[in-house]
XYZ file of C-alpha atoms in Angstrom:
779
model
C 2.581 -63.269 73.851
C 5.535 -64.740 72.486
C 3.515 -65.996 69.831
C 2.942 -62.798 68.813
C 5.179 -61.960 64.983
C 7.957 -59.658 66.394
C 6.676 -56.944 63.469
C 3.303 -56.451 65.834
C 2.657 -52.980 66.347
C 2.696 -51.529 70.176
C 1.984 -48.130 71.550
C 4.182 -47.730 74.404
C 4.588 -43.808 75.000
C 1.626 -41.318 75.350
C 2.299 -37.750 76.378
C 0.508 -34.445 76.449
C 1.428 -30.784 77.270
C -0.306 -27.656 77.808
C -0.329 -24.183 78.805
C -2.567 -21.063 79.193
C -2.036 -17.878 79.018
C -3.533 -16.879 82.877
C -0.736 -19.290 83.897
C 2.252 -17.936 86.291
C 4.578 -19.610 84.197
C 3.220 -19.212 80.430
C 6.077 -19.425 78.043
C 4.295 -18.308 75.012
C 5.538 -21.478 73.666
C 5.529 -21.923 69.422
C 4.001 -24.855 67.840
C 7.260 -26.745 67.712
C 8.177 -26.281 71.011
C 4.917 -27.350 72.551
C 5.176 -30.292 70.637
C 8.819 -30.969 71.268
C 7.053 -30.764 75.406
C 4.495 -33.798 74.189
C 7.141 -35.599 72.447
C 9.429 -35.542 75.296
C 6.572 -36.271 77.577
C 5.934 -39.425 75.181
C 9.399 -40.843 75.211
C 10.149 -40.740 78.980
C 6.219 -42.522 79.175
C 8.358 -45.514 78.047
C 9.769 -46.237 80.532
C 13.062 -46.429 78.559
C 15.875 -43.254 78.702
C 14.323 -40.840 76.326
C 17.327 -40.574 74.172
C 18.028 -43.947 73.492
C 14.042 -43.816 72.040
C 14.613 -40.881 70.232
C 17.562 -42.090 68.573
C 15.844 -44.950 67.333
C 12.866 -43.497 66.018
C 13.143 -43.984 62.023
C 9.658 -42.081 61.344
C 7.854 -39.062 62.731
C 4.663 -37.864 61.563
C 2.713 -34.246 62.374
C -0.873 -33.586 62.356
C -1.265 -30.238 60.186
C -1.496 -27.025 62.109
C -5.175 -25.204 61.471
C -2.759 -22.077 60.091
C -2.149 -24.563 57.226
C -4.961 -26.304 56.922
C -6.239 -24.773 53.655
C -5.313 -22.308 50.872
C -6.488 -19.530 52.832
C -5.173 -20.284 55.989
C -2.387 -18.080 57.412
C 0.453 -18.319 60.252
C 0.444 -14.957 61.742
C 3.333 -15.527 63.726
C 5.276 -18.080 61.548
C 5.723 -21.636 61.594
C 8.322 -24.284 60.847
C 8.362 -25.309 57.338
C 8.957 -28.817 58.274
C 7.562 -29.327 61.205
C 8.375 -32.910 62.063
C 12.036 -32.469 61.698
C 11.378 -29.160 63.656
C 10.482 -31.211 66.578
C 12.766 -34.383 65.698
C 15.746 -32.007 66.021
C 14.311 -30.814 69.436
C 14.223 -34.341 70.778
C 17.460 -35.293 69.209
C 15.731 -37.783 66.657
C 17.107 -38.101 63.296
C 14.177 -40.092 61.612
C 14.184 -41.334 57.925
C 10.840 -40.574 56.729
C 8.927 -37.430 58.035
C 5.000 -37.166 57.203
C 2.821 -34.040 57.506
C -0.889 -35.399 57.701
C -4.002 -34.010 56.189
C -6.443 -31.497 57.328
C -9.085 -33.115 59.615
C -10.097 -34.106 63.357
C -9.440 -37.542 61.968
C -6.092 -37.634 61.456
C -4.924 -38.735 64.533
C -6.378 -42.168 64.824
C -5.935 -42.277 61.222
C -1.948 -41.254 61.599
C -1.828 -44.092 64.382
C -3.130 -46.831 62.404
C -1.045 -45.926 59.382
C 1.986 -46.531 61.276
C 0.949 -49.268 63.080
C 0.659 -50.703 59.657
C 3.604 -49.772 58.302
C 5.081 -51.391 61.462
C 3.575 -54.591 61.127
C 4.812 -54.610 56.968
C 8.367 -53.807 58.289
C 8.419 -50.915 56.886
C 9.132 -48.814 60.194
C 10.267 -50.232 63.664
C 9.767 -47.046 66.097
C 7.536 -43.807 64.999
C 6.223 -40.691 66.323
C 3.150 -39.034 65.704
C 1.990 -35.663 67.441
C 0.262 -32.198 66.767
C 0.256 -28.847 68.681
C -1.810 -25.773 68.274
C -0.938 -22.480 69.718
C -3.847 -20.406 68.821
C -4.389 -19.151 72.346
C -0.950 -17.742 72.062
C -1.129 -16.233 68.563
C -4.582 -14.323 69.370
C -2.876 -13.126 72.477
C 0.443 -11.682 70.801
C -0.115 -11.569 66.949
C -1.655 -7.737 67.930
C 0.949 -6.397 70.500
C 3.941 -4.282 69.462
C 6.548 -6.919 69.585
C 5.121 -10.338 68.435
C 7.562 -13.095 68.220
C 8.749 -15.142 64.647
C 7.931 -19.053 64.659
C 9.393 -19.113 61.166
C 12.044 -21.818 61.376
C 13.271 -23.777 58.074
C 14.690 -27.392 58.376
C 16.255 -29.283 55.448
C 15.135 -32.770 54.680
C 13.163 -34.849 53.371
C 9.041 -34.377 53.979
C 5.888 -36.197 52.998
C 3.777 -33.564 52.824
C 0.230 -35.393 52.242
C -1.631 -31.805 50.971
C -4.655 -30.303 52.816
C -6.961 -33.244 52.116
C -9.963 -31.250 51.907
C -11.988 -32.195 49.125
C -15.498 -33.244 49.843
C -15.107 -31.262 53.007
C -16.622 -28.171 51.263
C -17.476 -27.085 48.011
C -17.567 -24.338 45.860
C -21.621 -24.024 46.282
C -20.780 -23.646 49.869
C -18.458 -21.435 49.665
C -20.654 -19.071 47.356
C -23.462 -19.459 49.578
C -21.200 -18.495 53.156
C -21.561 -22.126 54.260
C -17.751 -22.482 55.560
C -17.912 -21.557 59.186
C -18.209 -24.925 61.082
C -20.842 -23.537 63.483
C -22.996 -22.766 60.579
C -22.590 -26.147 58.989
C -22.951 -28.122 62.000
C -26.050 -26.584 62.586
C -27.751 -27.553 59.064
C -27.116 -30.890 60.775
C -28.262 -30.294 64.383
C -31.423 -28.664 62.808
C -31.989 -31.544 60.552
C -31.876 -34.129 63.321
C -33.852 -31.575 65.717
C -37.037 -32.068 62.637
C -36.452 -35.379 62.534
C -37.219 -36.198 66.226
C -40.020 -34.032 65.965
C -39.088 -32.071 68.862
C -38.904 -27.999 69.962
C -36.059 -25.579 69.378
C -36.295 -25.181 73.309
C -36.478 -29.203 73.654
C -33.636 -29.926 71.387
C -31.793 -27.423 73.378
C -32.172 -28.670 76.571
C -30.723 -32.361 75.342
C -27.882 -30.415 74.201
C -27.299 -29.598 77.815
C -27.745 -32.848 79.318
C -25.538 -34.022 76.812
C -22.170 -31.894 77.383
C -22.740 -31.126 81.344
C -21.439 -34.488 81.896
C -18.302 -33.648 79.385
C -17.980 -30.142 81.143
C -17.372 -32.436 84.489
C -14.541 -34.522 83.371
C -12.889 -31.384 81.776
C -13.030 -29.678 85.144
C -10.980 -32.640 86.640
C -8.107 -32.629 83.611
C -4.901 -30.631 84.007
C -4.852 -29.837 80.294
C -7.754 -28.962 79.604
C -8.470 -25.002 78.718
C -11.785 -24.678 80.335
C -11.553 -26.644 83.433
C -14.812 -25.275 84.836
C -17.995 -27.741 85.614
C -21.404 -26.288 84.030
C -24.738 -27.811 84.569
C -26.933 -28.230 81.581
C -29.327 -25.118 82.002
C -25.965 -22.753 82.438
C -24.653 -24.366 79.274
C -27.713 -23.498 76.940
C -28.652 -20.067 78.821
C -27.530 -17.441 76.607
C -25.940 -14.160 78.379
C -23.109 -11.935 77.360
C -20.193 -14.951 77.906
C -22.477 -17.708 76.404
C -23.455 -15.314 73.664
C -25.397 -16.475 70.714
C -23.446 -17.827 67.940
C -26.131 -19.328 65.761
C -29.586 -20.006 66.037
C -28.961 -23.301 67.563
C -25.502 -22.734 69.334
C -24.796 -20.767 72.354
C -20.617 -20.285 72.724
C -20.497 -23.461 75.498
C -21.836 -25.931 72.874
C -18.945 -25.130 70.499
C -15.752 -26.473 70.284
C -13.104 -23.947 71.934
C -10.314 -23.206 69.444
C -8.213 -20.968 71.904
C -6.131 -23.577 72.995
C -2.168 -23.979 73.812
C -1.938 -27.547 73.710
C -0.170 -31.059 72.280
C -0.177 -34.387 72.555
C 2.239 -37.157 71.303
C 2.182 -41.297 70.854
C 5.208 -43.434 70.579
C 4.442 -47.019 68.636
C 7.310 -49.771 68.033
C 7.390 -53.320 66.578
C 6.889 -55.787 69.514
C 10.810 -56.856 68.859
C 11.750 -53.418 69.099
C 10.359 -52.556 72.496
C 11.440 -55.971 73.753
C 14.922 -54.774 72.443
C 15.286 -51.510 74.029
C 13.636 -52.731 77.560
C 10.318 -50.937 77.478
C 8.036 -52.401 80.442
C 5.504 -54.823 79.295
C 3.177 -52.461 81.863
C 3.360 -49.815 78.973
C 2.607 -51.841 76.111
C -1.275 -50.744 74.731
C -2.559 -52.178 71.320
C -4.727 -51.704 68.481
C -6.934 -53.972 68.658
C -9.751 -53.059 66.167
C -9.385 -49.561 63.433
C -11.590 -48.359 60.653
C -11.226 -45.416 58.650
C -14.943 -44.442 56.535
C -15.755 -41.505 54.393
C -19.164 -40.120 54.361
C -20.901 -38.477 50.970
C -20.759 -35.046 50.624
C -22.976 -32.592 52.571
C -24.765 -31.408 49.452
C -26.072 -35.346 48.413
C -26.406 -37.158 51.760
C -29.955 -38.675 52.252
C -30.459 -37.631 55.551
C -28.629 -33.939 56.289
C -29.022 -34.848 60.446
C -27.081 -38.160 60.540
C -23.815 -39.772 59.508
C -24.146 -43.859 58.299
C -20.458 -43.699 57.880
C -19.357 -42.808 61.271
C -21.664 -45.693 62.967
C -20.483 -47.630 60.180
C -16.933 -46.900 61.208
C -17.185 -48.004 65.057
C -18.841 -51.267 63.700
C -16.392 -52.168 61.963
C -13.490 -51.425 64.145
C -15.565 -53.511 67.133
C -16.371 -56.266 64.838
C -12.162 -56.167 64.067
C -11.402 -56.294 67.814
C -13.709 -59.215 68.965
C -15.399 -56.599 71.263
C -19.556 -55.256 71.707
C -20.096 -51.905 72.442
C -21.057 -53.139 76.098
C -17.373 -54.589 76.564
C -15.871 -50.940 76.089
C -14.981 -49.643 79.504
C -14.287 -46.166 78.265
C -14.604 -43.851 74.971
C -14.205 -40.859 74.042
C -16.846 -39.522 70.948
C -16.054 -36.920 68.342
C -17.141 -33.794 70.258
C -17.178 -30.449 68.062
C -20.677 -29.935 68.681
C -23.512 -31.930 69.771
C -24.464 -33.642 66.650
C -21.608 -35.736 66.204
C -21.956 -37.458 69.479
C -25.468 -37.607 69.089
C -25.454 -39.347 65.679
C -23.117 -42.262 67.266
C -26.016 -42.132 70.083
C -28.758 -42.924 67.672
C -26.755 -45.019 65.333
C -25.472 -47.489 68.039
C -28.018 -47.524 70.478
C -26.319 -45.717 72.694
C -27.681 -43.653 75.591
C -26.612 -39.904 75.636
C -26.030 -40.194 79.471
C -24.231 -43.666 79.204
C -22.833 -44.369 82.724
C -19.281 -44.920 81.600
C -19.344 -41.526 79.990
C -18.782 -40.162 76.237
C -15.465 -38.696 76.423
C -11.975 -39.242 78.555
C -10.997 -35.368 78.058
C -13.862 -33.463 78.581
C -14.638 -32.708 75.072
C -14.099 -30.034 72.521
C -16.191 -27.161 73.877
C -14.356 -27.949 77.346
C -10.850 -29.727 77.322
C -10.624 -27.923 74.066
C -10.650 -28.079 70.188
C -6.590 -28.189 69.417
C -7.303 -28.194 65.236
C -6.863 -31.463 63.890
C -5.442 -32.983 67.023
C -7.949 -33.146 69.391
C -8.164 -37.113 69.362
C -4.596 -37.540 69.751
C -5.381 -36.183 73.239
C -8.235 -38.405 73.422
C -5.526 -41.576 72.354
C -3.204 -40.207 75.044
C -5.993 -40.820 77.644
C -7.863 -44.089 76.734
C -4.037 -45.458 76.893
C -3.748 -44.323 80.639
C -6.796 -45.638 81.558
C -5.856 -49.291 79.362
C -2.923 -49.272 81.502
C -4.504 -48.621 84.832
C -7.097 -51.112 84.351
C -5.475 -54.322 82.466
C -7.353 -56.278 79.791
C -10.081 -53.189 79.314
C -10.850 -51.931 76.345
C -11.439 -48.479 74.865
C -12.213 -46.783 72.070
C -11.783 -43.165 69.828
C -13.910 -42.050 67.218
C -12.695 -39.325 65.664
C -14.498 -37.074 62.846
C -13.227 -34.640 60.174
C -15.286 -32.188 58.345
C -18.877 -31.945 58.332
C -19.128 -35.305 59.348
C -17.075 -36.267 56.990
C -14.514 -38.797 57.338
C -14.053 -40.889 60.340
C -11.775 -42.643 62.346
C -12.038 -45.027 64.951
C -9.402 -47.111 67.152
C -10.171 -49.609 69.951
C -7.285 -50.001 72.493
C -6.218 -52.447 75.309
C -3.363 -53.879 76.918
C -4.217 -57.448 75.740
C -2.012 -58.964 73.348
C -3.411 -59.065 69.611
C -2.000 -60.056 66.300
C -1.922 -56.604 63.469
C -5.151 -56.865 62.087
C -4.756 -55.357 58.721
C -7.630 -52.962 57.380
C -11.132 -53.927 56.254
C -12.839 -50.529 55.432
C -12.295 -50.291 51.733
C -15.249 -53.024 51.497
C -17.145 -51.305 53.993
C -16.647 -48.080 52.240
C -17.390 -49.488 48.703
C -21.304 -50.504 50.445
C -21.132 -46.961 51.617
C -20.565 -45.350 48.317
C -23.287 -47.452 46.853
C -25.677 -45.849 49.152
C -28.455 -43.854 47.391
C -27.698 -39.615 47.229
C -29.743 -36.870 46.739
C -29.712 -34.880 43.278
C -28.255 -31.289 43.575
C -29.054 -28.143 41.723
C -26.541 -25.582 41.624
C -29.030 -23.295 39.923
C -32.177 -23.258 41.932
C -35.574 -21.566 40.262
C -39.283 -22.125 41.315
C -41.469 -23.651 44.080
C -39.203 -25.611 47.057
C -39.505 -26.349 50.727
C -36.859 -25.797 53.410
C -34.843 -29.134 54.104
C -32.747 -27.460 56.927
C -30.997 -24.100 57.802
C -28.674 -22.386 59.843
C -29.372 -18.623 61.181
C -25.776 -16.808 62.526
C -25.926 -13.851 64.849
C -23.101 -11.424 65.012
C -21.818 -9.519 68.925
C -24.494 -6.645 67.450
C -27.494 -9.238 67.241
C -27.258 -9.337 63.322
C -28.661 -12.278 61.030
C -27.246 -14.008 58.393
C -28.397 -17.408 56.859
C -28.136 -20.248 55.243
C -31.007 -22.479 53.463
C -30.798 -26.021 52.573
C -33.806 -26.678 50.345
C -35.513 -29.355 47.754
C -36.951 -28.129 44.695
C -40.419 -30.034 43.628
C -38.537 -32.001 41.480
C -36.526 -33.486 44.612
C -33.153 -31.920 43.691
C -31.687 -30.202 46.985
C -29.853 -27.067 46.699
C -27.641 -24.297 48.887
C -29.321 -20.777 49.011
C -29.165 -17.506 51.290
C -31.992 -15.068 52.073
C -32.536 -12.306 49.526
C -31.503 -8.991 51.001
C -34.347 -7.315 53.511
C -36.512 -10.622 53.771
C -36.670 -9.972 57.652
C -39.933 -12.015 57.003
C -37.766 -15.199 56.056
C -35.686 -14.519 58.924
C -38.301 -14.318 61.450
C -39.615 -17.858 60.285
C -36.341 -19.182 60.471
C -35.591 -18.268 64.200
C -39.423 -18.305 65.353
C -41.446 -20.888 67.679
C -42.705 -22.192 64.471
C -40.671 -25.033 63.007
C -39.069 -23.901 59.631
C -38.457 -27.127 57.678
C -41.124 -28.416 56.098
C -42.036 -24.749 54.719
C -42.748 -23.594 51.417
C -40.294 -21.296 50.188
C -39.658 -19.799 46.628
C -36.272 -19.883 44.972
C -34.216 -17.977 42.530
C -30.810 -18.621 41.005
C -28.808 -15.174 40.374
C -25.171 -14.600 39.090
C -24.012 -14.120 43.159
C -25.742 -17.914 43.892
C -29.396 -19.270 44.868
C -31.778 -16.562 46.889
C -34.662 -17.722 48.699
C -37.545 -16.006 49.839
C -40.870 -16.965 51.667
C -42.760 -16.648 48.645
C -42.851 -15.786 44.563
C -44.738 -12.371 45.292
C -41.817 -11.617 48.007
C -39.404 -12.525 45.731
C -40.555 -10.609 42.778
C -40.829 -7.576 45.069
C -37.469 -8.112 46.500
C -35.326 -9.164 43.285
C -37.448 -7.949 40.518
C -37.435 -10.259 37.360
C -35.104 -8.072 35.060
C -36.035 -7.681 31.285
C -32.108 -7.446 29.341
C -32.022 -3.601 27.542
C -29.306 -2.047 25.883
C -27.674 0.619 27.522
C -26.058 3.491 25.907
C -22.983 2.692 27.337
C -20.526 -0.308 28.886
C -16.957 -0.012 30.438
C -15.628 -2.854 28.729
C -17.928 -3.593 25.735
C -18.907 -1.192 22.404
C -22.282 -2.192 20.345
C -22.941 -1.387 17.050
C -26.515 -2.292 15.119
C -26.474 -3.011 11.149
C -29.558 -3.840 10.129
C -30.403 -6.866 11.465
C -26.881 -7.876 12.973
C -25.663 -6.938 16.467
C -21.981 -6.557 16.705
C -20.108 -6.565 20.149
C -16.813 -6.072 20.842
C -14.634 -6.847 23.704
C -12.720 -3.977 24.478
C -10.467 -4.251 27.422
C -7.365 -3.969 25.155
C -5.075 -3.425 28.451
C -5.943 -6.458 29.710
C -5.897 -8.620 26.543
C -9.907 -8.097 26.184
C -10.244 -10.513 29.521
C -13.413 -10.567 31.246
C -13.823 -9.051 34.447
C -16.850 -9.680 36.726
C -18.439 -6.225 35.363
C -17.674 -7.379 31.962
C -19.630 -10.982 32.752
C -22.773 -9.048 33.792
C -22.651 -7.021 30.721
C -21.948 -9.986 28.299
C -25.057 -11.483 30.060
C -27.132 -8.765 29.788
C -26.098 -7.554 26.167
C -26.750 -11.478 25.010
C -30.113 -11.742 27.161
C -31.259 -8.545 25.319
C -29.956 -9.654 21.809
C -32.129 -12.677 22.151
C -35.132 -10.797 23.642
C -34.625 -8.093 20.418
C -37.563 -9.210 17.620
C -35.635 -7.175 14.758
C -31.885 -8.747 15.589
C -31.645 -11.688 13.908
C -27.868 -12.960 14.113
C -25.273 -11.122 16.676
C -21.091 -11.059 16.196
C -18.654 -11.221 19.164
C -15.065 -9.907 18.318
C -12.234 -8.368 20.649
C -10.775 -5.185 20.625
C -7.607 -4.306 18.396
C -5.622 -7.144 15.941
C -3.715 -8.920 18.752
C -6.670 -10.301 21.430
C -9.930 -11.720 20.388
C -9.877 -12.411 24.467
C -7.873 -13.876 26.985
C -10.371 -15.264 29.153
C -10.751 -14.929 32.586
C -9.395 -11.750 34.480
C -7.490 -13.180 36.798
C -6.418 -9.935 38.560
C -10.126 -9.909 39.279
C -10.151 -12.782 40.895
C -8.503 -12.166 44.024
C -7.383 -14.278 46.962
C -10.688 -15.686 47.481
C -10.667 -17.965 44.566
C -14.014 -17.331 43.485
C -14.296 -16.503 39.891
C -17.665 -14.743 38.896
C -19.950 -17.589 37.060
C -23.377 -15.897 35.699
C -25.956 -18.396 35.860
C -26.004 -18.148 31.788
C -22.579 -19.031 31.896
C -19.276 -17.186 30.407
C -20.252 -14.538 28.547
C -23.532 -15.149 28.946
C -23.530 -17.525 26.096
C -22.008 -21.133 28.008
C -25.171 -21.602 30.060
C -27.768 -20.222 28.011
C -30.426 -22.587 27.963
C -32.344 -21.228 25.001
C -29.557 -19.322 22.980
C -31.537 -20.166 19.729
C -30.424 -17.163 17.586
C -27.386 -16.969 16.041
C -24.206 -15.522 17.400
C -21.031 -15.559 15.109
C -17.379 -15.304 16.877
C -15.456 -13.113 14.828
C -11.634 -14.390 16.402
C -9.377 -11.742 15.885
C -6.390 -12.393 17.425
C -5.350 -14.385 20.617
C -8.686 -17.079 22.322
C -7.359 -18.206 25.352
C -8.613 -19.910 28.682
C -12.405 -19.266 28.558
C -12.471 -17.522 25.716
C -12.746 -20.671 23.915
C -15.920 -21.601 25.909
C -17.162 -18.453 24.283
C -16.371 -19.699 20.963
C -17.943 -23.091 21.576
C -21.050 -21.225 22.852
C -21.053 -19.334 19.284
C -23.065 -21.638 16.723
C -20.165 -19.571 13.984
C -16.330 -19.191 14.311
C -14.149 -17.567 11.686
C -10.517 -17.033 12.337
C -8.284 -14.151 11.091
C -5.544 -16.204 9.900
C -2.795 -14.855 12.670
C -5.501 -15.784 15.522
C -4.384 -18.078 18.102
C -5.900 -20.939 20.332
C -4.653 -21.542 23.794
C -5.972 -23.362 27.145
C -3.059 -21.834 29.968
C -5.478 -22.699 32.873
C -2.919 -25.798 34.449
C -0.503 -23.738 34.183
C -1.977 -21.027 36.785
C -3.567 -23.689 38.979
C -6.903 -23.336 37.372
C -8.979 -25.639 35.097
C -10.709 -25.114 31.622
C -14.318 -24.169 32.001
C -17.113 -26.835 32.117
C -18.193 -26.171 28.430
C -14.377 -26.328 27.669
C -13.857 -29.625 29.326
C -17.618 -31.076 28.322
C -17.571 -30.036 24.171
C -13.809 -29.419 23.426
C -13.454 -33.244 22.724
C -16.200 -33.888 21.181
C -15.884 -31.151 18.535
C -12.061 -31.293 18.040
C -11.410 -35.117 19.191
C -10.338 -36.385 22.901
C -6.506 -36.619 21.533
C -6.336 -32.942 20.474
C -8.503 -31.679 23.305
C -6.461 -33.311 26.045
C -3.018 -32.155 24.754
C -4.857 -28.616 24.641
C -5.724 -29.423 28.136
C -2.775 -30.722 29.585
C 0.162 -29.450 27.722
C -1.227 -26.166 26.729
C -0.847 -26.437 22.906
C -1.442 -23.674 21.288
C -3.178 -24.012 17.972
C -3.322 -22.106 14.851
C -6.051 -20.649 12.670
C -5.593 -23.420 9.966
C -5.215 -25.924 12.439
C -8.298 -24.855 14.327
C -10.395 -25.164 11.308
C -9.192 -28.654 10.352
C -9.905 -29.995 13.460
C -13.585 -28.332 13.316
C -13.206 -25.602 16.204
C -13.786 -22.868 13.488
C -15.836 -23.231 10.420
C -13.418 -20.397 8.331
C -10.135 -18.408 7.884
C -10.179 -15.049 6.996
C -7.277 -13.304 5.530
C -5.150 -11.035 7.692
C -7.355 -8.195 9.143
C -10.377 -9.450 7.301
C -12.115 -11.483 10.067
C -14.850 -8.984 10.723
C -15.742 -8.358 7.180
C -15.960 -12.110 6.365
C -18.120 -12.222 9.307
C -20.408 -8.983 8.584
C -20.963 -11.328 5.121
C -21.685 -14.442 6.814
C -24.308 -12.437 9.460
C -25.585 -10.949 6.147
C -26.123 -14.335 4.717
C -27.985 -15.279 7.582
C -29.992 -12.445 8.099
C -31.303 -12.560 4.719
C -32.667 -16.229 5.596
C -35.730 -16.916 7.441
C -35.443 -15.787 11.309
C -37.937 -18.727 12.446
C -36.542 -21.084 10.118
C -33.087 -20.207 11.855
C -34.507 -20.398 15.619
C -36.360 -24.024 14.640
C -33.290 -25.233 13.604
C -30.883 -24.175 16.258
C -33.643 -25.045 19.055
C -33.677 -29.005 17.750
C -29.532 -28.732 17.339
C -29.514 -27.755 21.034
C -31.636 -30.774 22.096
C -31.353 -34.077 22.892
C -34.817 -34.915 20.757
C -34.551 -36.682 17.884
C -38.604 -35.947 17.215
C -38.868 -33.496 14.226
C -42.136 -32.979 15.273
C -41.242 -29.718 17.386
C -39.520 -28.357 14.188
C -41.916 -28.679 11.971
C -44.810 -27.428 14.772
C -42.821 -24.411 15.064
C -42.609 -23.956 11.010
C -46.235 -24.479 10.271
C -47.530 -21.902 12.830
C -45.668 -18.959 10.818
C -45.779 -16.644 8.190
C -42.406 -16.697 6.993
C -42.997 -20.605 6.269
C -45.381 -19.928 3.015
C -43.402 -16.710 2.333
C -40.447 -18.807 1.495
C -42.307 -21.581 -0.388
C -44.220 -18.961 -2.156
C -41.174 -16.872 -3.420
C -39.387 -20.082 -4.346
C -42.852 -20.529 -6.927
C -42.751 -16.914 -7.901
C -39.018 -16.691 -8.774
C -38.484 -13.990 -6.409
C -36.380 -13.008 -2.805
C -38.435 -13.561 -0.149
C -39.314 -11.018 2.002
C -39.295 -12.741 6.007
C -40.628 -10.611 8.642
C -39.938 -12.896 11.478
C -43.895 -14.017 11.863
């Protein structure tokens, strides 16, 4: 012990606090109150007067509460605006550093590792990390006549790490309702089941046998939210109390979030522990640690496993110099069965290992206190390490959808601090093969995995992960009223591997049992012009279509309805053989278009993006008929997408161009981000994107964003003259030329092939020889 560096980190105190709404002494504690109870317990656990330890704390870290874990979260009863300092004040501490950690079940173990590293480097001497959830109290009191207000304001610095949820979900997942944890994990569970080749019933029994011992541990834990031992059959038998949540899970097999639980850990440098007189019997050392991240769900090679989780355990064990057989206790993160199965599969660990796979009772039975569950596991592992000196225990924590993994190996055996070896291992994982992803899925496909959710009335909704025949993966939902597909996903036959048909629509990807069913339920629509549009005005002049954005009260900004209407109009224009050129302009003289109508976005942050892109232009694969943008005023935001997507652009001399998105927390559209630097140059594009720089018409023309500048008030006249010139030329030649310029092909043969089969080509040559104007007939 004497040879250890005095900066060696050591855990010296651990504590927990909890209450149930059914307890006789239930006090409806706020999260800050309950956390302070846990911190006081941890301070007392050091064997030193709590006030002495509290006054020595220089760093305090809080796990982010579930009601502050995403942009959509809401604290229904309020919360402290600086949780670390709210708790510090309650226990008599005045730390220099206060940290609010990121979202995810990996955070407690990651926090312990981080604070140990800070102590080893000399940046800290005494640190506390804690977390608390009072979701049961919030649910119990939020709807009452006089709910408590837990809002508190505390001054002082706060290192808020942010949500940290990048990679845990995606816009595609949100679009297809793949955001609920039971739905997400059912995808993984079904993929693993299919890989094993077992039936639904067999797999359900496996999950019951896995979790029955967990419930037995919870039954003996005084802090457990559901301290009831249940056998395997009871866990998987659907009843009124154990209702079906998804096709994979009845309620007893998923994390229990209705809890009031808190836990805390006190860490010191070895020198400070000796100085304060902490008994050596309280000391627990972190022998090994690892923090690794899995690929985002949509591109993982195997939906039913996480190599990063297995690698994290192996990395931590290797650092500690012990094998799996050298562990006397372990806690594997158990929000659902598949995270536990994943480690068993990858490590060769038996699901019925006699040492047990939990020390708390697991998230379905002990409880799932938001992001803080593994802090409770660390507390229990520390107790076991002290009770059996020299033994080793492991905590394996998981965040997201088997996404982020933090592992710690603990023992009372003294050990020097070992710096992280995770970065090099992470680089190896990042290089592992991934699956290409399709945002828009069309055509024959195969079911790769799925999840079916059931409401309390038994109604079914589903999410399907599929593979197109070219190997790309996609997310989809069944088309409305396709009971045949829902029956397939919930029936006795194995759905995975079955053939289906996918189709991309504006609301996302849809799947049906086959092409005939898809065409019946989602009939292919040939776009046609309608007599009236709410936000558009249309006019036909000879071979020219004029489209006017007509929402002046919104600056001609485009809402979801106008998006769909524009897409329909551009589609009808492309399919009308009599129309040869289109003009897109805005009503009035002040606005061309202010982009997406942000009033239409709402709190979901889901922006309508048609398959064919903004305005039906930017994502259209074959826009082979010319479109002219007549920019009569301010063009901003996604309107720049439209300008870039049009073949020609002419601006009124008073028109301006700007990208204000970053000023309201958004980013420009993909067309802008991809093409603007190519069109106007990288430096100017970045200036517009990052600072909101506004270009006038002359600057836009000089940069190449527009081809002409029209005198004030004449932009539509100039655009009409351009359109008339285009309409007088061969539409066949124009289409051939535009098709070639829109492709990456450098072989001119397709252009020649297109021209040689049309009469217009011969008519043009004949008219030139005869000295007359050609009469092109678009054939």
